[in-house]
Amino acid sequence: MIRPDWHIVEQWITPRSRVLDLGCGDGSLMAHLIDRRQVSAVGLELDDDQVAACIEAGLNVIQEDLDSGISDWFAPMSFDFVIVSQTIQAMRHPERLLADMLSIAREGIVTFPNMGYWRNRVQLGLLGHMPFNRALPNPWYNTPNIHLCTLTDFEALCDELGLEILDRAVVDSARRESALLRTFPNWFGEHAIYRIKRRV
Amino acid sequence: MNHSVGIVHPQTAIFTAPLALDCGRSLPSYTLVYETYGQLNAAGSNAVLICHALSGDHHAAGFNAETERKPGWWDSAIGPGKPIDTNRFFVVCLNNLGGCKGSTGPLSIDPATNKPYGPDFPIVTVRDWVSAQHRLMQYLGLARWVAVIGGSLGGMQVLQWSISYPDAIAHAVVIAAAPKLSAQNIAFNEVARQAIITDPEFHGGRYAEEGTLPRRGLMLARMLGHITYLSDDAMRAKFGRELRAGQVNYGFDVEFQVESYLRYQGTSFVDRFDANTYLLMTKALDYFDPAHEYGDDLSAALAPAQADFLVISFTSDWRFAPMRSREIVRALLAAGRRVSYAEIESNHGHDAFLMNIPYYHRVLAGYMANIDLTLEQSAGVL
């Protein structure tokens, strides 16, 4: 299964670069990038089943809780790209991770579900209940997604952390990009994908 | 039983070229006892070396006789269909130098004196063991190991392999190990050694000549060791405060089940292990520190390594805790090695590495299956 954001992530990755995938799940994005971009990749993942799946797929994975910090593991600038795909919204301290990841890699690629997506706004603003849909498929009381944000929120945090936004893409559930999406990304983007680096 | 390698027979390799040791002495000639499981493939590319820990030996899997009650020490992981699958790999396990199960050690006859070496057997290090293992590899006609695998002190040998013979090891599996002992680890070893050395029957290590054994000392050393192999939780789960007789008797006989267990482990160990070997093994542990020669920079020590690594630790292991394995992983990442690391949830303490824990065995099996896959692919190319 190809996740909505992968083809965009793939376009941003330089061939044969060194890639770190934080919260790599079963490693399918790493496998995809190894296949398409011949990268050398290593993932961080906490869940036993996912770690085992990575190893079974012949991928390199480190079993670790992202919230306990990543800068312990890797030397400064030891990667070209660090990817956090659909993960920051589930972290206790996304702001620490964003700062840390750009000390160990040249560029960061971050994807997350956009809380500002119109369906989320309708569910909360008009219907008066927490968003519950394809991009946010868990009920509020039992969800890994504890730090949801909109595009505006994320960009403000990047600014605060001294991070420069190099690229931004948004996709809807059908993974299309369109004029509507480009004009009103914070309304119609179901998932946001950013390429960021440290401001010099 | 259909997952067992079945009946295996130990084999003997005799080496007559002297082996120079780290301590400055050398062994003029020596014998290594080993077992093999599975078949070497036509390309000779599927050989796996298993390195044993403190009290282990060459008998890692299967049975040496129909009447043998317990299989080899790592039978849980080695066999047909098991994580180290003998249908796919040719597995070799040997008794290290200084051992007491047939390889040259303190019980062997010193050719210089025609008496058992006893305490005069040279102190051997992990690096010495790996040198001897490398000679066994050549003796077996192998160009390299597709994997070298070991737990605890065995894991240290795996690390040393990757440093000493980077071309001769494709994959390194380091389980429940540490890059060097902590002061606490050395302290436990020292108490164990003192228990043996101060036993009146030790006779400066020449107990064999006196026709006796330092039974109490070796028993105490093993009892102490067993405490460090288990976790507090494991002991609580296994023994709690269970009383053997159902009530306390206000005396010093065995009352609690845990006392009974430790005494049993201690006394049965005395019948199968040599005290001088135990002293040597604990010293090899204490001395292991590959980073020392590199200004305590482990990644510099690992710089020559070419292998891919799998590192595994267990959450309740306080002898070689997960943080010790993390040190290894960090150094490997800094040295640019491909490495995977799994931290296994378990309450079995250090002993967990010998157990059939589903997630642990899934990781090990998955890693080994990928090695087999690359072997098949390269065979296809040929």
PDB file of C-alpha atoms in Angstrom, chain A:
ATOM      1  CA  MET A   1       0.000   0.000   0.000  1.00  0.00           C
ATOM      2  CA  ILE A   2       1.359   3.406  -0.955  1.00  0.00           C
ATOM      3  CA  ARG A   3       0.566   6.062   1.603  1.00  0.00           C
ATOM      4  CA  PRO A   4      -0.693   9.426   0.273  1.00  0.00           C
ATOM      5  CA  ASP A   5       2.483  11.320   1.056  1.00  0.00           C
ATOM      6  CA  TRP A   6       5.094   8.905  -0.257  1.00  0.00           C
ATOM      7  CA  HIS A   7       5.355   9.986  -3.863  1.00  0.00           C
ATOM      8  CA  ILE A   8       6.004  13.553  -2.745  1.00  0.00           C
ATOM      9  CA  VAL A   9       8.572  12.504  -0.129  1.00  0.00           C
ATOM     10  CA  GLU A  10      10.274  10.424  -2.789  1.00  0.00           C
ATOM     11  CA  GLN A  11      10.619  13.428  -5.101  1.00  0.00           C
ATOM     12  CA  TRP A  12      12.433  15.401  -2.415  1.00  0.00           C
ATOM     13  CA  ILE A  13      14.991  12.721  -1.600  1.00  0.00           C
ATOM     14  CA  THR A  14      18.311  12.850  -3.412  1.00  0.00           C
ATOM     15  CA  PRO A  15      19.436   9.525  -4.889  1.00  0.00           C
ATOM     16  CA  ARG A  16      21.941   7.555  -2.804  1.00  0.00           C
ATOM     17  CA  SER A  17      21.534   9.825   0.217  1.00  0.00           C
ATOM     18  CA  ARG A  18      21.532   8.787   3.876  1.00  0.00           C
ATOM     19  CA  VAL A  19      18.023   8.693   5.277  1.00  0.00           C
ATOM     20  CA  LEU A  20      16.726   8.336   8.836  1.00  0.00           C
ATOM     21  CA  ASP A  21      13.034   7.464   9.205  1.00  0.00           C
ATOM     22  CA  LEU A  22      11.702   8.327  12.654  1.00  0.00           C
ATOM     23  CA  GLY A  23       8.694   6.216  13.585  1.00  0.00           C
ATOM     24  CA  CYS A  24       9.341   4.035  10.556  1.00  0.00           C
ATOM     25  CA  GLY A  25       6.541   1.526  11.249  1.00  0.00           C
ATOM     26  CA  ASP A  26       7.000  -1.660   9.271  1.00  0.00           C
ATOM     27  CA  GLY A  27       9.663   0.038   7.154  1.00  0.00           C
ATOM     28  CA  SER A  28       7.675   0.223   3.934  1.00  0.00           C
ATOM     29  CA  LEU A  29       8.626   3.863   3.296  1.00  0.00           C
ATOM     30  CA  MET A  30      12.304   2.956   3.781  1.00  0.00           C
ATOM     31  CA  ALA A  31      11.903   0.020   1.420  1.00  0.00           C
ATOM     32  CA  HIS A  32      10.173   2.317  -1.088  1.00  0.00           C
ATOM     33  CA  LEU A  33      13.003   4.877  -0.932  1.00  0.00           C
ATOM     34  CA  ILE A  34      15.687   2.187  -1.146  1.00  0.00           C
ATOM     35  CA  ASP A  35      13.937   0.837  -4.223  1.00  0.00           C
ATOM     36  CA  ARG A  36      13.306   4.210  -5.906  1.00  0.00           C
ATOM     37  CA  ARG A  37      16.198   6.324  -4.678  1.00  0.00           C
ATOM     38  CA  GLN A  38      18.879   3.758  -3.715  1.00  0.00           C
ATOM     39  CA  VAL A  39      19.221   5.454  -0.334  1.00  0.00           C
ATOM     40  CA  SER A  40      20.862   3.934   2.715  1.00  0.00           C
ATOM     41  CA  ALA A  41      18.188   4.008   5.363  1.00  0.00           C
ATOM     42  CA  VAL A  42      17.770   3.317   9.044  1.00  0.00           C
ATOM     43  CA  GLY A  43      14.560   3.596  11.014  1.00  0.00           C
ATOM     44  CA  LEU A  44      13.573   4.213  14.612  1.00  0.00           C
ATOM     45  CA  GLU A  45      10.510   2.422  15.888  1.00  0.00           C
ATOM     46  CA  LEU A  46       9.132   1.487  19.298  1.00  0.00           C
ATOM     47  CA  ASP A  47       6.521  -1.157  18.553  1.00  0.00           C
ATOM     48  CA  ASP A  48       7.679  -4.799  18.745  1.00  0.00           C
ATOM     49  CA  ASP A  49       5.646  -6.024  15.783  1.00  0.00           C
ATOM     50  CA  GLN A  50       6.809  -3.179  13.570  1.00  0.00           C
ATOM     51  CA  VAL A  51      10.475  -3.627  14.564  1.00  0.00           C
ATOM     52  CA  ALA A  52      10.221  -7.341  13.790  1.00  0.00           C
ATOM     53  CA  ALA A  53       8.579  -6.531  10.445  1.00  0.00           C
ATOM     54  CA  CYS A  54      11.484  -4.226   9.543  1.00  0.00           C
ATOM     55  CA  ILE A  55      14.043  -6.885  10.416  1.00  0.00           C
ATOM     56  CA  GLU A  56      12.092  -9.517   8.501  1.00  0.00           C
ATOM     57  CA  ALA A  57      12.159  -7.183   5.498  1.00  0.00           C
ATOM     58  CA  GLY A  58      15.946  -6.902   5.793  1.00  0.00           C
ATOM     59  CA  LEU A  59      15.791  -3.253   6.880  1.00  0.00           C
ATOM     60  CA  ASN A  60      17.852  -1.578   9.592  1.00  0.00           C
ATOM     61  CA  VAL A  61      15.840  -0.473  12.569  1.00  0.00           C
ATOM     62  CA  ILE A  62      16.620   0.750  16.077  1.00  0.00           C
ATOM     63  CA  GLN A  63      14.010   0.001  18.739  1.00  0.00           C
ATOM     64  CA  GLU A  64      13.549   3.237  20.617  1.00  0.00           C
ATOM     65  CA  ASP A  65      10.907   5.573  21.958  1.00  0.00           C
ATOM     66  CA  LEU A  66      11.158   8.816  19.951  1.00  0.00           C
ATOM     67  CA  ASP A  67      10.092  10.756  23.022  1.00  0.00           C
ATOM     68  CA  SER A  68      13.240   9.695  24.883  1.00  0.00           C
ATOM     69  CA  GLY A  69      15.332  11.679  22.446  1.00  0.00           C
ATOM     70  CA  ILE A  70      17.187  10.901  19.255  1.00  0.00           C
ATOM     71  CA  SER A  71      20.306  13.044  19.489  1.00  0.00           C
ATOM     72  CA  ASP A  72      21.813  10.418  21.844  1.00  0.00           C
ATOM     73  CA  TRP A  73      21.896   7.920  19.017  1.00  0.00           C
ATOM     74  CA  PHE A  74      23.330   9.855  16.137  1.00  0.00           C
ATOM     75  CA  ALA A  75      26.234  12.183  15.584  1.00  0.00           C
ATOM     76  CA  PRO A  76      25.480  15.720  14.331  1.00  0.00           C
ATOM     77  CA  MET A  77      24.725  15.824  10.615  1.00  0.00           C
ATOM     78  CA  SER A  78      25.115  12.097  10.150  1.00  0.00           C
ATOM     79  CA  PHE A  79      22.170  11.998   7.716  1.00  0.00           C
ATOM     80  CA  ASP A  80      21.137  13.891   4.616  1.00  0.00           C
ATOM     81  CA  PHE A  81      17.424  13.523   5.317  1.00  0.00           C
ATOM     82  CA  VAL A  82      15.406  12.730   8.383  1.00  0.00           C
ATOM     83  CA  ILE A  83      11.776  11.823   7.832  1.00  0.00           C
ATOM     84  CA  VAL A  84       8.975  11.898  10.372  1.00  0.00           C
ATOM     85  CA  SER A  85       5.970  10.571   8.549  1.00  0.00           C
ATOM     86  CA  GLN A  86       2.612  10.752  10.351  1.00  0.00           C
ATOM     87  CA  THR A  87       4.363  10.643  13.712  1.00  0.00           C
ATOM     88  CA  ILE A  88       4.824  14.078  15.329  1.00  0.00           C
ATOM     89  CA  GLN A  89       1.139  14.304  16.232  1.00  0.00           C
ATOM     90  CA  ALA A  90       1.604  11.231  18.437  1.00  0.00           C
ATOM     91  CA  MET A  91       4.600  12.554  20.361  1.00  0.00           C
ATOM     92  CA  ARG A  92       4.764  14.045  23.818  1.00  0.00           C
ATOM     93  CA  HIS A  93       7.247  16.692  22.678  1.00  0.00           C
ATOM     94  CA  PRO A  94       7.051  17.272  18.916  1.00  0.00           C
ATOM     95  CA  GLU A  95       8.912  20.559  19.310  1.00  0.00           C
ATOM     96  CA  ARG A  96      11.950  18.821  20.805  1.00  0.00           C
ATOM     97  CA  LEU A  97      11.990  16.260  18.039  1.00  0.00           C
ATOM     98  CA  LEU A  98      11.850  18.939  15.333  1.00  0.00           C
ATOM     99  CA  ALA A  99      14.798  20.755  16.883  1.00  0.00           C
ATOM    100  CA  ASP A 100      16.763  17.529  17.462  1.00  0.00           C
ATOM    101  CA  MET A 101      16.183  16.055  14.017  1.00  0.00           C
ATOM    102  CA  LEU A 102      17.697  19.041  12.266  1.00  0.00           C
ATOM    103  CA  SER A 103      20.832  18.734  14.323  1.00  0.00           C
ATOM    104  CA  ILE A 104      21.461  15.223  12.986  1.00  0.00           C
ATOM    105  CA  ALA A 105      20.344  15.757   9.374  1.00  0.00           C
ATOM    106  CA  ARG A 106      20.708  18.422   6.731  1.00  0.00           C
ATOM    107  CA  GLU A 107      17.013  18.435   5.858  1.00  0.00           C
ATOM    108  CA  GLY A 108      13.855  17.226   7.527  1.00  0.00           C
ATOM    109  CA  ILE A 109      10.690  15.950   5.927  1.00  0.00           C
ATOM    110  CA  VAL A 110       7.604  16.068   8.133  1.00  0.00           C
ATOM    111  CA  THR A 111       4.152  14.782   7.292  1.00  0.00           C
ATOM    112  CA  PHE A 112       1.076  14.978   9.495  1.00  0.00           C
ATOM    113  CA  PRO A 113      -2.718  15.007   9.295  1.00  0.00           C
ATOM    114  CA  ASN A 114      -3.927  18.599   8.941  1.00  0.00           C
ATOM    115  CA  MET A 115      -6.321  19.508  11.753  1.00  0.00           C
ATOM    116  CA  GLY A 116      -7.429  22.479   9.639  1.00  0.00           C
ATOM    117  CA  TYR A 117      -8.848  20.207   6.908  1.00  0.00           C
ATOM    118  CA  TRP A 118     -12.452  21.242   6.208  1.00  0.00           C
ATOM    119  CA  ARG A 119     -13.924  17.971   7.391  1.00  0.00           C
ATOM    120  CA  ASN A 120     -12.208  18.341  10.773  1.00  0.00           C
ATOM    121  CA  ARG A 121     -13.440  21.926  11.024  1.00  0.00           C
ATOM    122  CA  VAL A 122     -16.996  20.891  10.200  1.00  0.00           C
ATOM    123  CA  GLN A 123     -16.925  18.035  12.684  1.00  0.00           C
ATOM    124  CA  LEU A 124     -15.637  20.235  15.495  1.00  0.00           C
ATOM    125  CA  GLY A 125     -17.052  23.669  14.566  1.00  0.00           C
ATOM    126  CA  LEU A 126     -20.496  22.745  13.264  1.00  0.00           C
ATOM    127  CA  LEU A 127     -21.263  19.282  14.544  1.00  0.00           C
ATOM    128  CA  GLY A 128     -19.497  19.910  17.849  1.00  0.00           C
ATOM    129  CA  HIS A 129     -17.554  16.672  18.152  1.00  0.00           C
ATOM    130  CA  MET A 130     -13.887  15.795  17.868  1.00  0.00           C
ATOM    131  CA  PRO A 131     -12.769  14.934  14.342  1.00  0.00           C
ATOM    132  CA  PHE A 132     -13.277  11.280  13.531  1.00  0.00           C
ATOM    133  CA  ASN A 133     -12.584  10.339   9.925  1.00  0.00           C
ATOM    134  CA  ARG A 134     -10.200   8.623   7.546  1.00  0.00           C
ATOM    135  CA  ALA A 135      -7.192  10.787   8.422  1.00  0.00           C
ATOM    136  CA  LEU A 136      -8.016  10.756  12.158  1.00  0.00           C
ATOM    137  CA  PRO A 137      -9.522   7.335  12.615  1.00  0.00           C
ATOM    138  CA  ASN A 138      -9.416   7.087  16.432  1.00  0.00           C
ATOM    139  CA  PRO A 139     -11.963   8.244  19.031  1.00  0.00           C
ATOM    140  CA  TRP A 140     -10.685  11.102  21.235  1.00  0.00           C
ATOM    141  CA  TYR A 141     -10.325   8.905  24.341  1.00  0.00           C
ATOM    142  CA  ASN A 142      -8.173   6.288  22.677  1.00  0.00           C
ATOM    143  CA  THR A 143      -5.930   7.869  20.100  1.00  0.00           C
ATOM    144  CA  PRO A 144      -2.185   8.050  19.657  1.00  0.00           C
ATOM    145  CA  ASN A 145      -2.710  11.516  18.122  1.00  0.00           C
ATOM    146  CA  ILE A 146      -2.309  13.797  21.119  1.00  0.00           C
ATOM    147  CA  HIS A 147      -0.732  16.832  19.439  1.00  0.00           C
ATOM    148  CA  LEU A 148      -2.760  17.719  16.378  1.00  0.00           C
ATOM    149  CA  CYS A 149      -2.040  20.928  14.509  1.00  0.00           C
ATOM    150  CA  THR A 150      -2.943  22.859  11.401  1.00  0.00           C
ATOM    151  CA  LEU A 151      -0.620  24.106   8.677  1.00  0.00           C
ATOM    152  CA  THR A 152      -0.672  27.547  10.309  1.00  0.00           C
ATOM    153  CA  ASP A 153       0.278  26.088  13.694  1.00  0.00           C
ATOM    154  CA  PHE A 154       3.103  24.049  12.242  1.00  0.00           C
ATOM    155  CA  GLU A 155       4.552  26.952  10.307  1.00  0.00           C
ATOM    156  CA  ALA A 156       4.441  29.158  13.413  1.00  0.00           C
ATOM    157  CA  LEU A 157       6.338  26.494  15.368  1.00  0.00           C
ATOM    158  CA  CYS A 158       8.955  26.187  12.632  1.00  0.00           C
ATOM    159  CA  ASP A 159       9.432  29.930  12.770  1.00  0.00           C
ATOM    160  CA  GLU A 160       9.791  29.837  16.542  1.00  0.00           C
ATOM    161  CA  LEU A 161      12.357  27.012  16.300  1.00  0.00           C
ATOM    162  CA  GLY A 162      14.388  28.832  13.649  1.00  0.00           C
ATOM    163  CA  LEU A 163      13.478  26.383  10.921  1.00  0.00           C
ATOM    164  CA  GLU A 164      13.101  27.363   7.296  1.00  0.00           C
ATOM    165  CA  ILE A 165      10.363  25.831   5.157  1.00  0.00           C
ATOM    166  CA  LEU A 166      11.865  24.757   1.843  1.00  0.00           C
ATOM    167  CA  ASP A 167       8.796  23.065   0.392  1.00  0.00           C
ATOM    168  CA  ARG A 168       5.220  22.419   1.297  1.00  0.00           C
ATOM    169  CA  ALA A 169       2.732  20.071  -0.273  1.00  0.00           C
ATOM    170  CA  VAL A 170      -0.755  19.094   0.753  1.00  0.00           C
ATOM    171  CA  VAL A 171      -2.801  16.175  -0.461  1.00  0.00           C
ATOM    172  CA  ASP A 172      -6.390  15.104  -0.058  1.00  0.00           C
ATOM    173  CA  SER A 173      -7.581  11.603   0.642  1.00  0.00           C
ATOM    174  CA  ALA A 174      -7.298  10.670  -3.017  1.00  0.00           C
ATOM    175  CA  ARG A 175      -3.658  11.910  -2.897  1.00  0.00           C
ATOM    176  CA  ARG A 176      -4.344  14.450  -5.608  1.00  0.00           C
ATOM    177  CA  GLU A 177      -2.843  17.883  -5.768  1.00  0.00           C
ATOM    178  CA  SER A 178      -5.196  20.479  -7.303  1.00  0.00           C
ATOM    179  CA  ALA A 179      -5.684  24.202  -7.799  1.00  0.00           C
ATOM    180  CA  LEU A 180      -8.124  24.234  -4.892  1.00  0.00           C
ATOM    181  CA  LEU A 181      -5.569  22.544  -2.664  1.00  0.00           C
ATOM    182  CA  ARG A 182      -2.862  24.949  -3.713  1.00  0.00           C
ATOM    183  CA  THR A 183      -5.052  28.005  -3.127  1.00  0.00           C
ATOM    184  CA  PHE A 184      -6.529  26.932   0.214  1.00  0.00           C
ATOM    185  CA  PRO A 185      -4.116  24.334   1.582  1.00  0.00           C
ATOM    186  CA  ASN A 186      -5.146  24.729   5.196  1.00  0.00           C
ATOM    187  CA  TRP A 187      -8.795  24.057   4.238  1.00  0.00           C
ATOM    188  CA  PHE A 188      -8.466  21.317   1.695  1.00  0.00           C
ATOM    189  CA  GLY A 189      -5.221  19.573   2.539  1.00  0.00           C
ATOM    190  CA  GLU A 190      -5.979  16.387   4.447  1.00  0.00           C
ATOM    191  CA  HIS A 191      -2.294  15.659   4.929  1.00  0.00           C
ATOM    192  CA  ALA A 192       0.555  18.154   5.033  1.00  0.00           C
ATOM    193  CA  ILE A 193       4.085  17.427   3.866  1.00  0.00           C
ATOM    194  CA  TYR A 194       6.917  19.818   4.636  1.00  0.00           C
ATOM    195  CA  ARG A 195      10.567  19.954   3.758  1.00  0.00           C
ATOM    196  CA  ILE A 196      12.464  21.987   6.336  1.00  0.00           C
ATOM    197  CA  LYS A 197      15.978  22.887   7.380  1.00  0.00           C
ATOM    198  CA  ARG A 198      17.707  25.040   9.932  1.00  0.00           C
ATOM    199  CA  ARG A 199      17.816  28.730   9.136  1.00  0.00           C
ATOM    200  CA  VAL A 200      21.429  29.759   8.724  1.00  0.00           C
TER     201      VAL A 200
END
